[in-house]
Every structure is written in structure tokens, then in C-alpha cells.
Amino acid sequence: QVQLVESGGGLVQAGDSLRLSCAASGLIFSTYAMGWFRQAPGKEREFVAAITSSGISTYYADSVKGRFTISRDNAKNTVYRQMNSLNPGDTAVYYCAARFAIGISHRAYEYDYWGQGTQVTVSS
């Protein structure tokens, strides 16, 4: 069974940094492009970042470009998201997702599997 498990969320102060991890199992990790999404209460799920199956290319939403970094370690079946200069607008439940494709996508419906989410709360 395919399973994606996010970890690393928590409560931080504005300006702090946070690193989230997403461990995958039940799939050939290196054949899946990975993405990070977030969803705040009352809002739609928002694309954050994505990385190709090989890790060669990445794509970021304009709102996080320059602050967030997505990376992956295919040997460990894990994708990471480093978040710097956090602000209260980054408060949301963060999800990792996998799609059976080489390329990346910013569209949620193109992803095949989703993690359970991890809460990130940024206080001002």
C-alpha cells in the first residue's frame, strides 16, 4: 500500500526556519515526481513546490520562491522542504503528494497519492 507520511511540523515564530520531511513507502519512489501543498482553514489547497522524479528540476509558487527549498533523497524514499523566513501567512496544514510522472505539476488533481498532512503554525 502506498503511504506518504509527513513530519516536522510545529509551532514556530515569524522569521524562524522549519524543515519538513515526507517519507514514502509502497511505491518506486524514483519514478514519482513529488510536490508540497498547503491548506489553511477556509481556503483551497495551494501549491507550494514540486520536484521531478530525478530531482533535477524544481518549481515553486511565487509566494514562497526564495524562501522555500524542495529536495529529495531517492535512496531514502524521502522528500524534504526547507522553509526559511516563515511568516504567519505560511500557517497551514502541509501535505506532500506523489504523481507517477517524470515532470512536475502545480495542479493538485494530477497527483496520485497524498500524505496525511502536518500542521505548521507561525506566530507573529
Tab-separated table of N, CA and C in Angstrom:
chain	number	residue	atom	x	y	z
A	1	GLN	N	0.837	-1.175	0.000
A	1	GLN	CA	0.000	0.000	0.000
A	1	GLN	C	0.884	1.241	0.000
A	2	VAL	N	0.533	2.181	-0.843
A	2	VAL	CA	1.284	3.423	-0.913
A	2	VAL	C	0.969	4.270	0.310
A	3	GLN	N	2.011	4.796	0.910
A	3	GLN	CA	1.838	5.626	2.092
A	3	GLN	C	2.852	6.759	2.078
A	4	LEU	N	2.370	7.952	2.340
A	4	LEU	CA	3.216	9.127	2.471
A	4	LEU	C	3.005	9.693	3.865
A	5	VAL	N	4.076	9.869	4.600
A	5	VAL	CA	3.990	10.328	5.972
A	5	VAL	C	4.824	11.588	6.133
A	6	GLU	N	4.152	12.696	6.426
A	6	GLU	CA	4.837	13.957	6.662
A	6	GLU	C	5.237	14.069	8.131
A	7	SER	N	6.296	14.789	8.374
A	7	SER	CA	6.738	15.048	9.728
A	7	SER	C	7.519	16.353	9.760
A	8	GLY	N	7.679	16.897	10.947
A	8	GLY	CA	8.472	18.095	11.118
A	8	GLY	C	7.684	19.359	11.367
A	9	GLY	N	6.367	19.284	11.339
A	9	GLY	CA	5.557	20.456	11.596
A	9	GLY	C	5.580	20.848	13.059
A	10	GLY	N	5.067	22.034	13.318
A	10	GLY	CA	5.021	22.515	14.685
A	10	GLY	C	4.734	23.994	14.756
A	11	LEU	N	4.922	24.546	15.934
A	11	LEU	CA	4.697	25.962	16.195
A	11	LEU	C	6.032	26.683	16.207
A	12	VAL	N	6.140	27.711	15.389
A	12	VAL	CA	7.363	28.495	15.317
A	12	VAL	C	7.020	29.976	15.317
A	13	GLN	N	8.035	30.788	15.476
A	13	GLN	CA	7.873	32.227	15.475
A	13	GLN	C	8.236	32.796	14.113
A	14	ALA	N	7.625	33.907	13.764
A	14	ALA	CA	7.928	34.557	12.498
A	14	ALA	C	9.424	34.802	12.366
A	15	GLY	N	9.952	34.479	11.193
A	15	GLY	CA	11.365	34.621	10.942
A	15	GLY	C	12.156	33.351	11.150
A	16	ASP	N	11.546	32.386	11.795
A	16	ASP	CA	12.215	31.115	12.046
A	16	ASP	C	12.226	30.242	10.801
A	17	SER	N	12.931	29.147	10.904
A	17	SER	CA	13.013	28.169	9.834
A	17	SER	C	12.465	26.833	10.299
A	18	LEU	N	12.036	26.043	9.339
A	18	LEU	CA	11.480	24.741	9.640
A	18	LEU	C	11.762	23.801	8.476
A	19	ARG	N	12.011	22.564	8.787
A	19	ARG	CA	12.281	21.558	7.773
A	19	ARG	C	11.275	20.424	7.903
A	20	LEU	N	10.520	20.204	6.855
A	20	LEU	CA	9.550	19.123	6.819
A	20	LEU	C	10.089	17.967	5.991
A	21	SER	N	9.674	16.775	6.367
A	21	SER	CA	10.058	15.577	5.649
A	21	SER	C	8.814	14.801	5.245
A	22	CYS	N	8.942	14.060	4.179
A	22	CYS	CA	7.868	13.194	3.719
A	22	CYS	C	8.480	11.870	3.322
A	23	ALA	N	8.177	10.844	4.085
A	23	ALA	CA	8.693	9.510	3.822
A	23	ALA	C	7.668	8.709	3.039
A	24	ALA	N	8.111	8.110	1.960
A	24	ALA	CA	7.226	7.356	1.089
A	24	ALA	C	7.513	5.866	1.176
A	25	SER	N	6.469	5.085	1.040
A	25	SER	CA	6.597	3.639	1.005
A	25	SER	C	5.529	3.068	0.088
A	26	GLY	N	5.764	1.868	-0.388
A	26	GLY	CA	4.792	1.214	-1.239
A	26	GLY	C	4.829	1.640	-2.695
A	27	LEU	N	5.839	2.374	-3.075
A	27	LEU	CA	5.990	2.796	-4.460
A	27	LEU	C	7.466	2.863	-4.824
A	28	ILE	N	7.713	2.869	-6.124
A	28	ILE	CA	9.084	3.071	-6.588
A	28	ILE	C	9.320	4.568	-6.591
A	29	PHE	N	9.919	5.041	-5.542
A	29	PHE	CA	9.996	6.466	-5.268
A	29	PHE	C	10.632	7.247	-6.407
A	30	SER	N	11.659	6.692	-7.004
A	30	SER	CA	12.395	7.407	-8.033
A	30	SER	C	11.611	7.595	-9.327
A	31	THR	N	10.473	6.955	-9.462
A	31	THR	CA	9.643	7.110	-10.652
A	31	THR	C	8.523	8.123	-10.453
A	32	TYR	N	8.442	8.727	-9.282
A	32	TYR	CA	7.379	9.670	-8.969
A	32	TYR	C	7.923	11.075	-8.778
A	33	ALA	N	7.297	12.005	-9.448
A	33	ALA	CA	7.523	13.397	-9.110
A	33	ALA	C	6.806	13.695	-7.796
A	34	MET	N	7.353	14.591	-7.012
A	34	MET	CA	6.797	14.892	-5.698
A	34	MET	C	6.445	16.365	-5.594
A	35	GLY	N	5.459	16.629	-4.776
A	35	GLY	CA	5.043	18.002	-4.579
A	35	GLY	C	4.652	18.272	-3.146
A	36	TRP	N	4.673	19.537	-2.778
A	36	TRP	CA	4.188	20.007	-1.494
A	36	TRP	C	3.042	20.978	-1.721
A	37	PHE	N	1.980	20.786	-0.970
A	37	PHE	CA	0.826	21.664	-0.985
A	37	PHE	C	0.522	22.094	0.439
A	38	ARG	N	-0.292	23.122	0.570
A	38	ARG	CA	-0.726	23.547	1.890
A	38	ARG	C	-2.171	24.013	1.825
A	39	GLN	N	-2.828	23.945	2.966
A	39	GLN	CA	-4.215	24.350	3.041
A	39	GLN	C	-4.482	25.005	4.393
A	40	ALA	N	-4.882	26.249	4.348
A	40	ALA	CA	-5.261	26.981	5.544
A	40	ALA	C	-6.760	26.834	5.771
A	41	PRO	N	-7.231	27.008	6.996
A	41	PRO	CA	-8.657	26.880	7.279
A	41	PRO	C	-9.499	27.802	6.406
A	42	GLY	N	-10.512	27.234	5.771
A	42	GLY	CA	-11.400	28.008	4.936
A	42	GLY	C	-10.860	28.356	3.569
A	43	LYS	N	-9.699	27.858	3.232
A	43	LYS	CA	-9.096	28.159	1.947
A	43	LYS	C	-8.867	26.886	1.146
A	44	GLU	N	-8.690	27.062	-0.150
A	44	GLU	CA	-8.425	25.934	-1.020
A	44	GLU	C	-6.981	25.471	-0.867
A	45	ARG	N	-6.771	24.237	-1.233
A	45	ARG	CA	-5.420	23.704	-1.202
A	45	ARG	C	-4.548	24.444	-2.210
A	46	GLU	N	-3.376	24.838	-1.775
A	46	GLU	CA	-2.496	25.683	-2.546
A	46	GLU	C	-1.188	24.971	-2.860
A	47	PHE	N	-0.763	25.084	-4.085
A	47	PHE	CA	0.514	24.525	-4.476
A	47	PHE	C	1.654	25.308	-3.848
A	48	VAL	N	2.676	24.587	-3.409
A	48	VAL	CA	3.834	25.216	-2.788
A	48	VAL	C	5.093	24.983	-3.601
A	49	ALA	N	5.403	23.722	-3.868
A	49	ALA	CA	6.634	23.384	-4.573
A	49	ALA	C	6.544	21.983	-5.136
A	50	ALA	N	7.361	21.710	-6.136
A	50	ALA	CA	7.401	20.386	-6.732
A	50	ALA	C	8.804	20.087	-7.228
A	51	ILE	N	9.091	18.818	-7.374
A	51	ILE	CA	10.391	18.378	-7.837
A	51	ILE	C	10.208	17.168	-8.730
A	52	THR	N	10.999	17.086	-9.781
A	52	THR	CA	10.908	15.972	-10.708
A	52	THR	C	11.375	14.689	-10.042
A	53	SER	N	11.060	13.571	-10.674
A	53	SER	CA	11.407	12.278	-10.103
A	53	SER	C	12.905	12.106	-9.904
A	54	SER	N	13.690	12.709	-10.767
A	54	SER	CA	15.139	12.624	-10.666
A	54	SER	C	15.734	13.677	-9.742
A	55	GLY	N	14.957	14.690	-9.415
A	55	GLY	CA	15.452	15.777	-8.601
A	55	GLY	C	16.195	16.842	-9.372
A	56	ILE	N	16.197	16.747	-10.681
A	56	ILE	CA	16.936	17.690	-11.500
A	56	ILE	C	16.282	19.066	-11.521
A	57	SER	N	14.966	19.092	-11.622
A	57	SER	CA	14.251	20.354	-11.751
A	57	SER	C	13.284	20.559	-10.598
A	58	THR	N	13.089	21.812	-10.244
A	58	THR	CA	12.142	22.179	-9.202
A	58	THR	C	11.282	23.338	-9.671
A	59	TYR	N	10.155	23.515	-9.012
A	59	TYR	CA	9.241	24.592	-9.331
A	59	TYR	C	8.610	25.072	-8.039
A	60	TYR	N	8.510	26.385	-7.889
A	60	TYR	CA	7.990	26.977	-6.667
A	60	TYR	C	6.875	27.965	-6.960
A	61	ALA	N	5.931	28.012	-6.046
A	61	ALA	CA	4.925	29.057	-6.115
A	61	ALA	C	5.582	30.404	-5.840
A	62	ASP	N	5.056	31.450	-6.461
A	62	ASP	CA	5.645	32.772	-6.291
A	62	ASP	C	5.664	33.217	-4.832
A	63	SER	N	4.685	32.791	-4.068
A	63	SER	CA	4.577	33.219	-2.688
A	63	SER	C	5.694	32.698	-1.794
A	64	VAL	N	6.347	31.633	-2.211
A	64	VAL	CA	7.393	31.030	-1.386
A	64	VAL	C	8.751	31.017	-2.068
A	65	LYS	N	8.808	31.435	-3.302
A	65	LYS	CA	10.062	31.407	-4.047
A	65	LYS	C	11.115	32.253	-3.337
A	66	GLY	N	12.287	31.671	-3.171
A	66	GLY	CA	13.363	32.343	-2.474
A	66	GLY	C	13.420	32.038	-0.994
A	67	ARG	N	12.341	31.484	-0.445
A	67	ARG	CA	12.302	31.148	0.971
A	67	ARG	C	12.242	29.640	1.212
A	68	PHE	N	11.566	28.942	0.325
A	68	PHE	CA	11.395	27.501	0.482
A	68	PHE	C	12.288	26.760	-0.502
A	69	THR	N	12.743	25.606	-0.086
A	69	THR	CA	13.540	24.745	-0.941
A	69	THR	C	13.025	23.314	-0.843
A	70	ILE	N	12.782	22.715	-1.983
A	70	ILE	CA	12.364	21.326	-2.020
A	70	ILE	C	13.527	20.482	-2.522
A	71	SER	N	13.706	19.333	-1.917
A	71	SER	CA	14.760	18.413	-2.321
A	71	SER	C	14.304	16.987	-2.064
A	72	ARG	N	15.045	16.045	-2.580
A	72	ARG	CA	14.679	14.648	-2.367
A	72	ARG	C	15.912	13.777	-2.280
A	73	ASP	N	15.746	12.686	-1.579
A	73	ASP	CA	16.784	11.675	-1.451
A	73	ASP	C	16.143	10.357	-1.852
A	74	ASN	N	16.351	9.970	-3.086
A	74	ASN	CA	15.695	8.767	-3.592
A	74	ASN	C	16.179	7.501	-2.891
A	75	ALA	N	17.394	7.519	-2.393
A	75	ALA	CA	17.907	6.366	-1.668
A	75	ALA	C	17.160	6.147	-0.362
A	76	LYS	N	16.608	7.211	0.203
A	76	LYS	CA	15.869	7.130	1.454
A	76	LYS	C	14.362	7.252	1.261
A	77	ASN	N	13.919	7.327	0.024
A	77	ASN	CA	12.491	7.474	-0.284
A	77	ASN	C	11.872	8.654	0.463
A	78	THR	N	12.575	9.755	0.469
A	78	THR	CA	12.152	10.906	1.254
A	78	THR	C	12.289	12.197	0.459
A	79	VAL	N	11.297	13.055	0.600
A	79	VAL	CA	11.352	14.388	0.037
A	79	VAL	C	11.324	15.384	1.184
A	80	TYR	N	12.043	16.479	1.037
A	80	TYR	CA	12.184	17.461	2.096
A	80	TYR	C	11.707	18.823	1.626
A	81	ARG	N	11.343	19.633	2.588
A	81	ARG	CA	11.044	21.025	2.315
A	81	ARG	C	11.656	21.875	3.418
A	82	GLN	N	12.631	22.664	3.050
A	82	GLN	CA	13.239	23.614	3.964
A	82	GLN	C	12.506	24.940	3.829
A	83	MET	N	12.027	25.455	4.937
A	83	MET	CA	11.280	26.700	4.942
A	83	MET	C	12.026	27.726	5.782
A	84	ASN	N	12.373	28.824	5.169
A	84	ASN	CA	13.078	29.900	5.843
A	84	ASN	C	12.222	31.161	5.870
A	85	SER	N	12.542	32.038	6.781
A	85	SER	CA	11.850	33.323	6.904
A	85	SER	C	10.346	33.147	6.953
A	86	LEU	N	9.902	32.275	7.799
A	86	LEU	CA	8.479	31.984	7.908
A	86	LEU	C	7.710	33.195	8.424
A	87	ASN	N	6.502	33.347	7.946
A	87	ASN	CA	5.612	34.404	8.389
A	87	ASN	C	4.245	33.802	8.664
A	88	PRO	N	3.366	34.547	9.349
A	88	PRO	CA	2.047	33.992	9.686
A	88	PRO	C	1.249	33.523	8.480
A	89	GLY	N	1.510	34.083	7.309
A	89	GLY	CA	0.828	33.646	6.102
A	89	GLY	C	1.182	32.231	5.683
A	90	ASP	N	2.237	31.687	6.251
A	90	ASP	CA	2.627	30.316	5.953
A	90	ASP	C	1.906	29.299	6.826
A	91	THR	N	1.114	29.755	7.761
A	91	THR	CA	0.377	28.862	8.641
A	91	THR	C	-0.633	28.055	7.838
A	92	ALA	N	-0.531	26.749	7.922
A	92	ALA	CA	-1.415	25.866	7.169
A	92	ALA	C	-1.069	24.426	7.507
A	93	VAL	N	-1.917	23.532	7.036
A	93	VAL	CA	-1.579	22.121	7.035
A	93	VAL	C	-0.827	21.836	5.742
A	94	TYR	N	0.330	21.261	5.862
A	94	TYR	CA	1.167	20.992	4.707
A	94	TYR	C	1.098	19.520	4.331
A	95	TYR	N	0.915	19.275	3.051
A	95	TYR	CA	0.787	17.927	2.525
A	95	TYR	C	1.871	17.653	1.491
A	96	CYS	N	2.395	16.454	1.515
A	96	CYS	CA	3.213	16.023	0.401
A	96	CYS	C	2.371	15.136	-0.495
A	97	ALA	N	2.738	15.092	-1.753
A	97	ALA	CA	1.975	14.342	-2.732
A	97	ALA	C	2.916	13.736	-3.762
A	98	ALA	N	2.465	12.653	-4.374
A	98	ALA	CA	3.264	11.953	-5.369
A	98	ALA	C	2.449	11.750	-6.640
A	99	ARG	N	3.111	11.899	-7.771
A	99	ARG	CA	2.471	11.623	-9.046
A	99	ARG	C	3.390	10.763	-9.896
A	100	PHE	N	2.776	9.797	-10.573
A	100	PHE	CA	3.548	8.872	-11.394
A	100	PHE	C	3.894	9.557	-12.702
A	101	ALA	N	4.973	10.319	-12.660
A	101	ALA	CA	5.427	11.056	-13.828
A	101	ALA	C	6.830	11.574	-13.558
A	102	ILE	N	7.522	11.862	-14.637
A	102	ILE	CA	8.853	12.440	-14.500
A	102	ILE	C	8.766	13.926	-14.196
A	103	GLY	N	7.880	14.600	-14.916
A	103	GLY	CA	7.750	16.031	-14.781
A	103	GLY	C	6.956	16.453	-13.565
A	104	ILE	N	6.973	17.755	-13.315
A	104	ILE	CA	6.293	18.314	-12.161
A	104	ILE	C	4.953	18.906	-12.574
A	105	SER	N	4.123	19.151	-11.576
A	105	SER	CA	2.825	19.760	-11.808
A	105	SER	C	2.435	20.586	-10.600
A	106	HIS	N	1.750	21.696	-10.844
A	106	HIS	CA	1.229	22.527	-9.770
A	106	HIS	C	-0.256	22.274	-9.528
A	107	ARG	N	-0.836	21.356	-10.256
A	107	ARG	CA	-2.254	21.056	-10.144
A	107	ARG	C	-2.468	19.848	-9.229
A	108	ALA	N	-3.268	20.044	-8.193
A	108	ALA	CA	-3.468	19.007	-7.193
A	108	ALA	C	-4.080	17.737	-7.783
A	109	TYR	N	-4.977	17.901	-8.751
A	109	TYR	CA	-5.665	16.732	-9.282
A	109	TYR	C	-4.761	15.821	-10.094
A	110	GLU	N	-3.597	16.297	-10.452
A	110	GLU	CA	-2.665	15.469	-11.207
A	110	GLU	C	-1.801	14.572	-10.321
A	111	TYR	N	-1.950	14.696	-9.024
A	111	TYR	CA	-1.188	13.868	-8.092
A	111	TYR	C	-1.980	12.642	-7.690
A	112	ASP	N	-1.293	11.541	-7.548
A	112	ASP	CA	-1.928	10.251	-7.324
A	112	ASP	C	-2.086	9.885	-5.857
A	113	TYR	N	-1.152	10.283	-5.028
A	113	TYR	CA	-1.167	9.913	-3.621
A	113	TYR	C	-0.867	11.115	-2.751
A	114	TRP	N	-1.434	11.082	-1.554
A	114	TRP	CA	-1.304	12.198	-0.620
A	114	TRP	C	-0.982	11.713	0.780
A	115	GLY	N	-0.215	12.502	1.486
A	115	GLY	CA	0.044	12.227	2.883
A	115	GLY	C	-1.076	12.746	3.757
A	116	GLN	N	-0.942	12.524	5.057
A	116	GLN	CA	-1.993	12.909	5.999
A	116	GLN	C	-1.927	14.381	6.394
A	117	GLY	N	-0.824	15.025	6.108
A	117	GLY	CA	-0.653	16.425	6.429
A	117	GLY	C	0.027	16.644	7.763
A	118	THR	N	0.728	17.749	7.870
A	118	THR	CA	1.351	18.144	9.122
A	118	THR	C	1.122	19.638	9.331
A	119	GLN	N	0.755	20.008	10.540
A	119	GLN	CA	0.392	21.381	10.842
A	119	GLN	C	1.626	22.239	11.066
A	120	VAL	N	1.652	23.369	10.396
A	120	VAL	CA	2.676	24.377	10.618
A	120	VAL	C	1.975	25.653	11.056
A	121	THR	N	2.334	26.146	12.221
A	121	THR	CA	1.750	27.363	12.751
A	121	THR	C	2.857	28.372	13.018
A	122	VAL	N	2.721	29.552	12.449
A	122	VAL	CA	3.722	30.599	12.592
A	122	VAL	C	3.101	31.765	13.344
A	123	SER	N	3.645	32.080	14.480
A	123	SER	CA	3.162	33.186	15.286
A	123	SER	C	3.947	34.453	14.968
A	124	SER	N	3.301	35.595	15.144
A	124	SER	CA	3.939	36.866	14.868
A	124	SER	C	4.466	37.506	16.136
